[in-house]
PDB file of N, CA and C in Angstrom:
ATOM      1  N   MET A   1     -10.776 -15.290  13.818  1.00 88.00           N
ATOM      2  CA  MET A   1      -9.943 -16.126  12.985  1.00 88.00           C
ATOM      3  C   MET A   1      -8.475 -15.787  13.241  1.00 88.00           C
ATOM      4  N   GLU A   2      -7.691 -16.821  13.416  1.00 95.00           N
ATOM      5  CA  GLU A   2      -6.259 -16.637  13.621  1.00 95.00           C
ATOM      6  C   GLU A   2      -5.552 -16.636  12.270  1.00 95.00           C
ATOM      7  N   ILE A   3      -4.666 -15.671  12.079  1.00 97.00           N
ATOM      8  CA  ILE A   3      -3.883 -15.592  10.851  1.00 97.00           C
ATOM      9  C   ILE A   3      -2.417 -15.772  11.217  1.00 97.00           C
ATOM     10  N   ARG A   4      -1.777 -16.718  10.553  1.00 98.00           N
ATOM     11  CA  ARG A   4      -0.343 -16.941  10.730  1.00 98.00           C
ATOM     12  C   ARG A   4       0.362 -16.402   9.490  1.00 98.00           C
ATOM     13  N   TYR A   5       1.470 -15.740   9.713  1.00 97.00           N
ATOM     14  CA  TYR A   5       2.209 -15.120   8.621  1.00 97.00           C
ATOM     15  C   TYR A   5       3.490 -15.900   8.367  1.00 97.00           C
ATOM     16  N   ARG A   6       3.603 -16.482   7.180  1.00 98.00           N
ATOM     17  CA  ARG A   6       4.804 -17.218   6.797  1.00 98.00           C
ATOM     18  C   ARG A   6       5.959 -16.238   6.577  1.00 98.00           C
ATOM     19  N   PRO A   7       7.201 -16.679   6.766  1.00 98.00           N
ATOM     20  CA  PRO A   7       8.358 -15.779   6.597  1.00 98.00           C
ATOM     21  C   PRO A   7       8.392 -15.072   5.235  1.00 98.00           C
ATOM     22  N   ARG A   8       8.038 -15.777   4.176  1.00 97.00           N
ATOM     23  CA  ARG A   8       8.034 -15.155   2.845  1.00 97.00           C
ATOM     24  C   ARG A   8       7.046 -13.988   2.801  1.00 97.00           C
ATOM     25  N   PHE A   9       5.865 -14.186   3.384  1.00 97.00           N
ATOM     26  CA  PHE A   9       4.866 -13.126   3.410  1.00 97.00           C
ATOM     27  C   PHE A   9       5.412 -11.896   4.134  1.00 97.00           C
ATOM     28  N   VAL A  10       6.044 -12.114   5.272  1.00 97.00           N
ATOM     29  CA  VAL A  10       6.590 -11.007   6.069  1.00 97.00           C
ATOM     30  C   VAL A  10       7.647 -10.237   5.274  1.00 97.00           C
ATOM     31  N   ARG A  11       8.535 -10.949   4.594  1.00 97.00           N
ATOM     32  CA  ARG A  11       9.561 -10.292   3.762  1.00 97.00           C
ATOM     33  C   ARG A  11       8.917  -9.460   2.656  1.00 97.00           C
ATOM     34  N   GLU A  12       7.949 -10.046   1.971  1.00 97.00           N
ATOM     35  CA  GLU A  12       7.298  -9.334   0.867  1.00 97.00           C
ATOM     36  C   GLU A  12       6.484  -8.146   1.375  1.00 97.00           C
ATOM     37  N   TYR A  13       5.843  -8.312   2.516  1.00 97.00           N
ATOM     38  CA  TYR A  13       5.052  -7.227   3.104  1.00 97.00           C
ATOM     39  C   TYR A  13       5.928  -6.003   3.384  1.00 97.00           C
ATOM     40  N   ARG A  14       7.112  -6.238   3.908  1.00 97.00           N
ATOM     41  CA  ARG A  14       8.020  -5.131   4.229  1.00 97.00           C
ATOM     42  C   ARG A  14       8.456  -4.359   2.988  1.00 97.00           C
ATOM     43  N   LYS A  15       8.407  -5.002   1.814  1.00 96.00           N
ATOM     44  CA  LYS A  15       8.865  -4.379   0.579  1.00 96.00           C
ATOM     45  C   LYS A  15       7.777  -3.592  -0.155  1.00 96.00           C
ATOM     46  N   ILE A  16       6.509  -3.821   0.175  1.00 95.00           N
ATOM     47  CA  ILE A  16       5.446  -3.107  -0.540  1.00 95.00           C
ATOM     48  C   ILE A  16       5.306  -1.689   0.024  1.00 95.00           C
ATOM     49  N   PRO A  17       4.801  -0.755  -0.777  1.00 95.00           N
ATOM     50  CA  PRO A  17       4.669   0.639  -0.323  1.00 95.00           C
ATOM     51  C   PRO A  17       3.757   0.765   0.902  1.00 95.00           C
ATOM     52  N   ALA A  18       4.006   1.793   1.703  1.00 96.00           N
ATOM     53  CA  ALA A  18       3.223   2.025   2.926  1.00 96.00           C
ATOM     54  C   ALA A  18       1.733   2.179   2.624  1.00 96.00           C
ATOM     55  N   SER A  19       1.402   2.810   1.508  1.00 95.00           N
ATOM     56  CA  SER A  19      -0.010   2.984   1.161  1.00 95.00           C
ATOM     57  C   SER A  19      -0.683   1.631   0.923  1.00 95.00           C
ATOM     58  N   LEU A  20       0.033   0.711   0.302  1.00 96.00           N
ATOM     59  CA  LEU A  20      -0.513  -0.624   0.066  1.00 96.00           C
ATOM     60  C   LEU A  20      -0.587  -1.409   1.378  1.00 96.00           C
ATOM     61  N   GLN A  21       0.372  -1.203   2.267  1.00 97.00           N
ATOM     62  CA  GLN A  21       0.325  -1.856   3.578  1.00 97.00           C
ATOM     63  C   GLN A  21      -0.923  -1.422   4.340  1.00 97.00           C
ATOM     64  N   GLY A  22      -1.243  -0.138   4.278  1.00 96.00           N
ATOM     65  CA  GLY A  22      -2.444   0.367   4.944  1.00 96.00           C
ATOM     66  C   GLY A  22      -3.709  -0.237   4.369  1.00 96.00           C
ATOM     67  N   LEU A  23      -3.779  -0.330   3.053  1.00 97.00           N
ATOM     68  CA  LEU A  23      -4.936  -0.939   2.395  1.00 97.00           C
ATOM     69  C   LEU A  23      -5.038  -2.414   2.769  1.00 97.00           C
ATOM     70  N   LEU A  24      -3.911  -3.095   2.823  1.00 97.00           N
ATOM     71  CA  LEU A  24      -3.918  -4.510   3.204  1.00 97.00           C
ATOM     72  C   LEU A  24      -4.448  -4.688   4.627  1.00 97.00           C
ATOM     73  N   LYS A  25      -4.078  -3.820   5.537  1.00 97.00           N
ATOM     74  CA  LYS A  25      -4.582  -3.923   6.915  1.00 97.00           C
ATOM     75  C   LYS A  25      -6.100  -3.823   6.945  1.00 97.00           C
ATOM     76  N   ARG A  26      -6.671  -2.943   6.138  1.00 97.00           N
ATOM     77  CA  ARG A  26      -8.134  -2.814   6.078  1.00 97.00           C
ATOM     78  C   ARG A  26      -8.765  -4.071   5.486  1.00 97.00           C
ATOM     79  N   LYS A  27      -8.127  -4.640   4.469  1.00 97.00           N
ATOM     80  CA  LYS A  27      -8.644  -5.868   3.852  1.00 97.00           C
ATOM     81  C   LYS A  27      -8.549  -7.045   4.818  1.00 97.00           C
ATOM     82  N   VAL A  28      -7.490  -7.095   5.613  1.00 97.00           N
ATOM     83  CA  VAL A  28      -7.347  -8.177   6.591  1.00 97.00           C
ATOM     84  C   VAL A  28      -8.439  -8.086   7.650  1.00 97.00           C
ATOM     85  N   SER A  29      -8.844  -6.865   8.006  1.00 97.00           N
ATOM     86  CA  SER A  29      -9.956  -6.704   8.945  1.00 97.00           C
ATOM     87  C   SER A  29     -11.229  -7.322   8.385  1.00 97.00           C
ATOM     88  N   LEU A  30     -11.491  -7.084   7.102  1.00 97.00           N
ATOM     89  CA  LEU A  30     -12.638  -7.723   6.445  1.00 97.00           C
ATOM     90  C   LEU A  30     -12.469  -9.240   6.419  1.00 97.00           C
ATOM     91  N   PHE A  31     -11.265  -9.684   6.094  1.00 97.00           N
ATOM     92  CA  PHE A  31     -10.959 -11.103   5.985  1.00 97.00           C
ATOM     93  C   PHE A  31     -11.224 -11.832   7.301  1.00 97.00           C
ATOM     94  N   ARG A  32     -10.863 -11.225   8.424  1.00 96.00           N
ATOM     95  CA  ARG A  32     -11.071 -11.862   9.731  1.00 96.00           C
ATOM     96  C   ARG A  32     -12.544 -12.116  10.002  1.00 96.00           C
ATOM     97  N   ILE A  33     -13.398 -11.222   9.528  1.00 95.00           N
ATOM     98  CA  ILE A  33     -14.837 -11.368   9.726  1.00 95.00           C
ATOM     99  C   ILE A  33     -15.405 -12.426   8.782  1.00 95.00           C
ATOM    100  N   ASP A  34     -15.028 -12.338   7.505  1.00 96.00           N
ATOM    101  CA  ASP A  34     -15.528 -13.278   6.492  1.00 96.00           C
ATOM    102  C   ASP A  34     -14.507 -13.391   5.362  1.00 96.00           C
ATOM    103  N   PRO A  35     -13.763 -14.508   5.308  1.00 96.00           N
ATOM    104  CA  PRO A  35     -12.742 -14.660   4.268  1.00 96.00           C
ATOM    105  C   PRO A  35     -13.308 -14.632   2.847  1.00 96.00           C
ATOM    106  N   PHE A  36     -14.608 -14.837   2.712  1.00 97.00           N
ATOM    107  CA  PHE A  36     -15.223 -14.845   1.387  1.00 97.00           C
ATOM    108  C   PHE A  36     -16.109 -13.629   1.159  1.00 97.00           C
ATOM    109  N   ASP A  37     -15.855 -12.551   1.896  1.00 97.00           N
ATOM    110  CA  ASP A  37     -16.570 -11.295   1.671  1.00 97.00           C
ATOM    111  C   ASP A  37     -16.394 -10.906   0.208  1.00 97.00           C
ATOM    112  N   VAL A  38     -17.471 -10.507  -0.422  1.00 97.00           N
ATOM    113  CA  VAL A  38     -17.457 -10.210  -1.857  1.00 97.00           C
ATOM    114  C   VAL A  38     -16.452  -9.102  -2.200  1.00 97.00           C
ATOM    115  N   ARG A  39     -16.184  -8.193  -1.274  1.00 96.00           N
ATOM    116  CA  ARG A  39     -15.238  -7.101  -1.518  1.00 96.00           C
ATOM    117  C   ARG A  39     -13.797  -7.583  -1.640  1.00 96.00           C
ATOM    118  N   LEU A  40     -13.521  -8.779  -1.140  1.00 98.00           N
ATOM    119  CA  LEU A  40     -12.166  -9.342  -1.220  1.00 98.00           C
ATOM    120  C   LEU A  40     -11.929 -10.112  -2.523  1.00 98.00           C
ATOM    121  N   LYS A  41     -13.004 -10.532  -3.155  1.00 97.00           N
ATOM    122  CA  LYS A  41     -12.907 -11.329  -4.387  1.00 97.00           C
ATOM    123  C   LYS A  41     -12.016 -12.566  -4.180  1.00 97.00           C
ATOM    124  N   THR A  42     -12.252 -13.266  -3.071  1.00 98.00           N
ATOM    125  CA  THR A  42     -11.502 -14.469  -2.736  1.00 98.00           C
ATOM    126  C   THR A  42     -11.800 -15.561  -3.762  1.00 98.00           C
ATOM    127  N   HIS A  43     -10.747 -16.246  -4.186  1.00 97.00           N
ATOM    128  CA  HIS A  43     -10.926 -17.311  -5.166  1.00 97.00           C
ATOM    129  C   HIS A  43      -9.900 -18.417  -4.959  1.00 97.00           C
ATOM    130  N   LYS A  44     -10.294 -19.620  -5.349  1.00 97.00           N
ATOM    131  CA  LYS A  44      -9.413 -20.781  -5.271  1.00 97.00           C
ATOM    132  C   LYS A  44      -8.452 -20.733  -6.447  1.00 97.00           C
ATOM    133  N   LEU A  45      -7.203 -21.086  -6.187  1.00 97.00           N
ATOM    134  CA  LEU A  45      -6.201 -21.106  -7.246  1.00 97.00           C
ATOM    135  C   LEU A  45      -6.161 -22.478  -7.912  1.00 97.00           C
ATOM    136  N   HIS A  46      -5.499 -22.563  -9.055  1.00 96.00           N
ATOM    137  CA  HIS A  46      -5.463 -23.789  -9.845  1.00 96.00           C
ATOM    138  C   HIS A  46      -4.023 -24.196 -10.145  1.00 96.00           C
ATOM    139  N   GLY A  47      -3.874 -25.356 -10.737  1.00 95.00           N
ATOM    140  CA  GLY A  47      -2.549 -25.822 -11.134  1.00 95.00           C
ATOM    141  C   GLY A  47      -1.684 -26.166  -9.938  1.00 95.00           C
ATOM    142  N   ASP A  48      -0.433 -25.714  -9.982  1.00 94.00           N
ATOM    143  CA  ASP A  48       0.518 -25.991  -8.895  1.00 94.00           C
ATOM    144  C   ASP A  48       0.073 -25.385  -7.571  1.00 94.00           C
ATOM    145  N   LEU A  49      -0.781 -24.373  -7.625  1.00 95.00           N
ATOM    146  CA  LEU A  49      -1.233 -23.687  -6.417  1.00 95.00           C
ATOM    147  C   LEU A  49      -2.645 -24.098  -6.016  1.00 95.00           C
ATOM    148  N   SER A  50      -3.080 -25.284  -6.412  1.00 96.00           N
ATOM    149  CA  SER A  50      -4.463 -25.704  -6.191  1.00 96.00           C
ATOM    150  C   SER A  50      -4.835 -25.888  -4.720  1.00 96.00           C
ATOM    151  N   ASP A  51      -3.859 -25.933  -3.832  1.00 96.00           N
ATOM    152  CA  ASP A  51      -4.143 -26.033  -2.393  1.00 96.00           C
ATOM    153  C   ASP A  51      -4.348 -24.662  -1.756  1.00 96.00           C
ATOM    154  N   PHE A  52      -4.235 -23.594  -2.548  1.00 98.00           N
ATOM    155  CA  PHE A  52      -4.252 -22.238  -2.021  1.00 98.00           C
ATOM    156  C   PHE A  52      -5.434 -21.433  -2.546  1.00 98.00           C
ATOM    157  N   TYR A  53      -5.664 -20.329  -1.836  1.00 98.00           N
ATOM    158  CA  TYR A  53      -6.654 -19.332  -2.226  1.00 98.00           C
ATOM    159  C   TYR A  53      -5.934 -17.995  -2.349  1.00 98.00           C
ATOM    160  N   ALA A  54      -6.611 -17.024  -2.945  1.00 97.00           N
ATOM    161  CA  ALA A  54      -6.072 -15.666  -3.017  1.00 97.00           C
ATOM    162  C   ALA A  54      -7.212 -14.686  -2.821  1.00 97.00           C
ATOM    163  N   PHE A  55      -6.877 -13.525  -2.250  1.00 97.00           N
ATOM    164  CA  PHE A  55      -7.851 -12.434  -2.227  1.00 97.00           C
ATOM    165  C   PHE A  55      -7.180 -11.172  -2.714  1.00 97.00           C
ATOM    166  N   ARG A  56      -8.000 -10.254  -3.175  1.00 96.00           N
ATOM    167  CA  ARG A  56      -7.527  -9.045  -3.826  1.00 96.00           C
ATOM    168  C   ARG A  56      -7.320  -7.923  -2.801  1.00 96.00           C
ATOM    169  N   ILE A  57      -6.150  -7.291  -2.860  1.00 96.00           N
ATOM    170  CA  ILE A  57      -5.896  -6.081  -2.075  1.00 96.00           C
ATOM    171  C   ILE A  57      -6.388  -4.887  -2.881  1.00 96.00           C
ATOM    172  N   ASP A  58      -5.951  -4.815  -4.118  1.00 94.00           N
ATOM    173  CA  ASP A  58      -6.428  -3.811  -5.071  1.00 94.00           C
ATOM    174  C   ASP A  58      -6.431  -4.473  -6.440  1.00 94.00           C
ATOM    175  N   TYR A  59      -6.612  -3.706  -7.478  1.00 93.00           N
ATOM    176  CA  TYR A  59      -6.716  -4.281  -8.823  1.00 93.00           C
ATOM    177  C   TYR A  59      -5.497  -5.123  -9.192  1.00 93.00           C
ATOM    178  N   ARG A  60      -4.342  -4.747  -8.697  1.00 94.00           N
ATOM    179  CA  ARG A  60      -3.099  -5.383  -9.116  1.00 94.00           C
ATOM    180  C   ARG A  60      -2.519  -6.385  -8.113  1.00 94.00           C
ATOM    181  N   ASN A  61      -2.769  -6.204  -6.832  1.00 96.00           N
ATOM    182  CA  ASN A  61      -2.084  -6.963  -5.777  1.00 96.00           C
ATOM    183  C   ASN A  61      -2.987  -7.963  -5.076  1.00 96.00           C
ATOM    184  N   ARG A  62      -2.367  -9.071  -4.692  1.00 97.00           N
ATOM    185  CA  ARG A  62      -3.078 -10.194  -4.086  1.00 97.00           C
ATOM    186  C   ARG A  62      -2.340 -10.722  -2.861  1.00 97.00           C
ATOM    187  N   VAL A  63      -3.086 -11.487  -2.051  1.00 98.00           N
ATOM    188  CA  VAL A  63      -2.506 -12.268  -0.953  1.00 98.00           C
ATOM    189  C   VAL A  63      -2.842 -13.724  -1.236  1.00 98.00           C
ATOM    190  N   ILE A  64      -1.831 -14.580  -1.180  1.00 98.00           N
ATOM    191  CA  ILE A  64      -2.041 -16.025  -1.319  1.00 98.00           C
ATOM    192  C   ILE A  64      -2.062 -16.611   0.088  1.00 98.00           C
ATOM    193  N   PHE A  65      -3.069 -17.445   0.338  1.00 98.00           N
ATOM    194  CA  PHE A  65      -3.216 -18.027   1.670  1.00 98.00           C
ATOM    195  C   PHE A  65      -3.776 -19.439   1.563  1.00 98.00           C
ATOM    196  N   ALA A  66      -3.723 -20.156   2.697  1.00 98.00           N
ATOM    197  CA  ALA A  66      -4.282 -21.507   2.779  1.00 98.00           C
ATOM    198  C   ALA A  66      -4.982 -21.663   4.116  1.00 98.00           C
ATOM    199  N   PHE A  67      -6.042 -22.443   4.122  1.00 97.00           N
ATOM    200  CA  PHE A  67      -6.743 -22.768   5.364  1.00 97.00           C
ATOM    201  C   PHE A  67      -6.019 -23.915   6.040  1.00 97.00           C
ATOM    202  N   VAL A  68      -5.635 -23.723   7.312  1.00 96.00           N
ATOM    203  CA  VAL A  68      -5.048 -24.796   8.107  1.00 96.00           C
ATOM    204  C   VAL A  68      -6.190 -25.628   8.676  1.00 96.00           C
ATOM    205  N   ASP A  69      -7.188 -24.951   9.217  1.00 94.00           N
ATOM    206  CA  ASP A  69      -8.450 -25.550   9.643  1.00 94.00           C
ATOM    207  C   ASP A  69      -9.511 -24.451   9.593  1.00 94.00           C
ATOM    208  N   LYS A  70     -10.670 -24.677  10.204  1.00 89.00           N
ATOM    209  CA  LYS A  70     -11.771 -23.707  10.082  1.00 89.00           C
ATOM    210  C   LYS A  70     -11.470 -22.360  10.727  1.00 89.00           C
ATOM    211  N   LYS A  71     -10.558 -22.332  11.688  1.00 92.00           N
ATOM    212  CA  LYS A  71     -10.292 -21.096  12.420  1.00 92.00           C
ATOM    213  C   LYS A  71      -8.886 -20.539  12.207  1.00 92.00           C
ATOM    214  N   ILE A  72      -8.055 -21.229  11.444  1.00 96.00           N
ATOM    215  CA  ILE A  72      -6.667 -20.800  11.251  1.00 96.00           C
ATOM    216  C   ILE A  72      -6.345 -20.762   9.759  1.00 96.00           C
ATOM    217  N   VAL A  73      -5.740 -19.645   9.326  1.00 98.00           N
ATOM    218  CA  VAL A  73      -5.235 -19.547   7.954  1.00 98.00           C
ATOM    219  C   VAL A  73      -3.781 -19.098   8.008  1.00 98.00           C
ATOM    220  N   GLU A  74      -3.059 -19.413   6.948  1.00 98.00           N
ATOM    221  CA  GLU A  74      -1.667 -18.968   6.823  1.00 98.00           C
ATOM    222  C   GLU A  74      -1.554 -18.121   5.570  1.00 98.00           C
ATOM    223  N   PHE A  75      -0.988 -16.923   5.735  1.00 98.00           N
ATOM    224  CA  PHE A  75      -0.710 -16.050   4.603  1.00 98.00           C
ATOM    225  C   PHE A  75       0.681 -16.410   4.089  1.00 98.00           C
ATOM    226  N   TYR A  76       0.782 -16.767   2.815  1.00 97.00           N
ATOM    227  CA  TYR A  76       2.032 -17.230   2.223  1.00 97.00           C
ATOM    228  C   TYR A  76       2.776 -16.161   1.439  1.00 97.00           C
ATOM    229  N   SER A  77       2.032 -15.330   0.707  1.00 97.00           N
ATOM    230  CA  SER A  77       2.696 -14.396  -0.190  1.00 97.00           C
ATOM    231  C   SER A  77       1.806 -13.182  -0.423  1.00 97.00           C
ATOM    232  N   VAL A  78       2.447 -12.042  -0.727  1.00 97.00           N
ATOM    233  CA  VAL A  78       1.712 -10.817  -1.045  1.00 97.00           C
ATOM    234  C   VAL A  78       2.452 -10.095  -2.164  1.00 97.00           C
ATOM    235  N   GLY A  79       1.692  -9.540  -3.093  1.00 93.00           N
ATOM    236  CA  GLY A  79       2.310  -8.794  -4.186  1.00 93.00           C
ATOM    237  C   GLY A  79       1.435  -8.806  -5.424  1.00 93.00           C
ATOM    238  N   ASP A  80       2.050  -8.393  -6.546  1.00 90.00           N
ATOM    239  CA  ASP A  80       1.296  -8.369  -7.805  1.00 90.00           C
ATOM    240  C   ASP A  80       1.241  -9.771  -8.391  1.00 90.00           C
ATOM    241  N   HIS A  81       0.796  -9.905  -9.617  1.00 75.00           N
ATOM    242  CA  HIS A  81       0.585 -11.225 -10.217  1.00 75.00           C
ATOM    243  C   HIS A  81       1.858 -12.062 -10.343  1.00 75.00           C
ATOM    244  N   ASP A  82       3.008 -11.469 -10.165  1.00 74.00           N
ATOM    245  CA  ASP A  82       4.264 -12.232 -10.204  1.00 74.00           C
ATOM    246  C   ASP A  82       4.351 -13.269  -9.085  1.00 74.00           C
ATOM    247  N   ILE A  83       3.551 -13.117  -8.018  1.00 72.00           N
ATOM    248  CA  ILE A  83       3.606 -14.082  -6.909  1.00 72.00           C
ATOM    249  C   ILE A  83       3.016 -15.425  -7.300  1.00 72.00           C
ATOM    250  N   TYR A  84       2.253 -15.458  -8.385  1.00 64.00           N
ATOM    251  CA  TYR A  84       1.688 -16.722  -8.833  1.00 64.00           C
ATOM    252  C   TYR A  84       2.762 -17.510  -9.513  1.00 64.00           C
TER     253      TYR A  84
END
């Protein structure tokens, strides 16, 4: 699966702690194999973000993403619940 990183995601990624960056890399490895792996707790968003999905990095932090097609996704944002 190809993952494209939007500029906002890249900016936010650089600001999160190194420990969270490491955890995110492990979660992205799972995501590449199966975006709906139960360990990611992937879910569809609602309201203004109804075109997007999110998966859990840890209890507090999430990644917001969208499917471009079956093999391509774009990561839009990363952080705590404030990204919603």
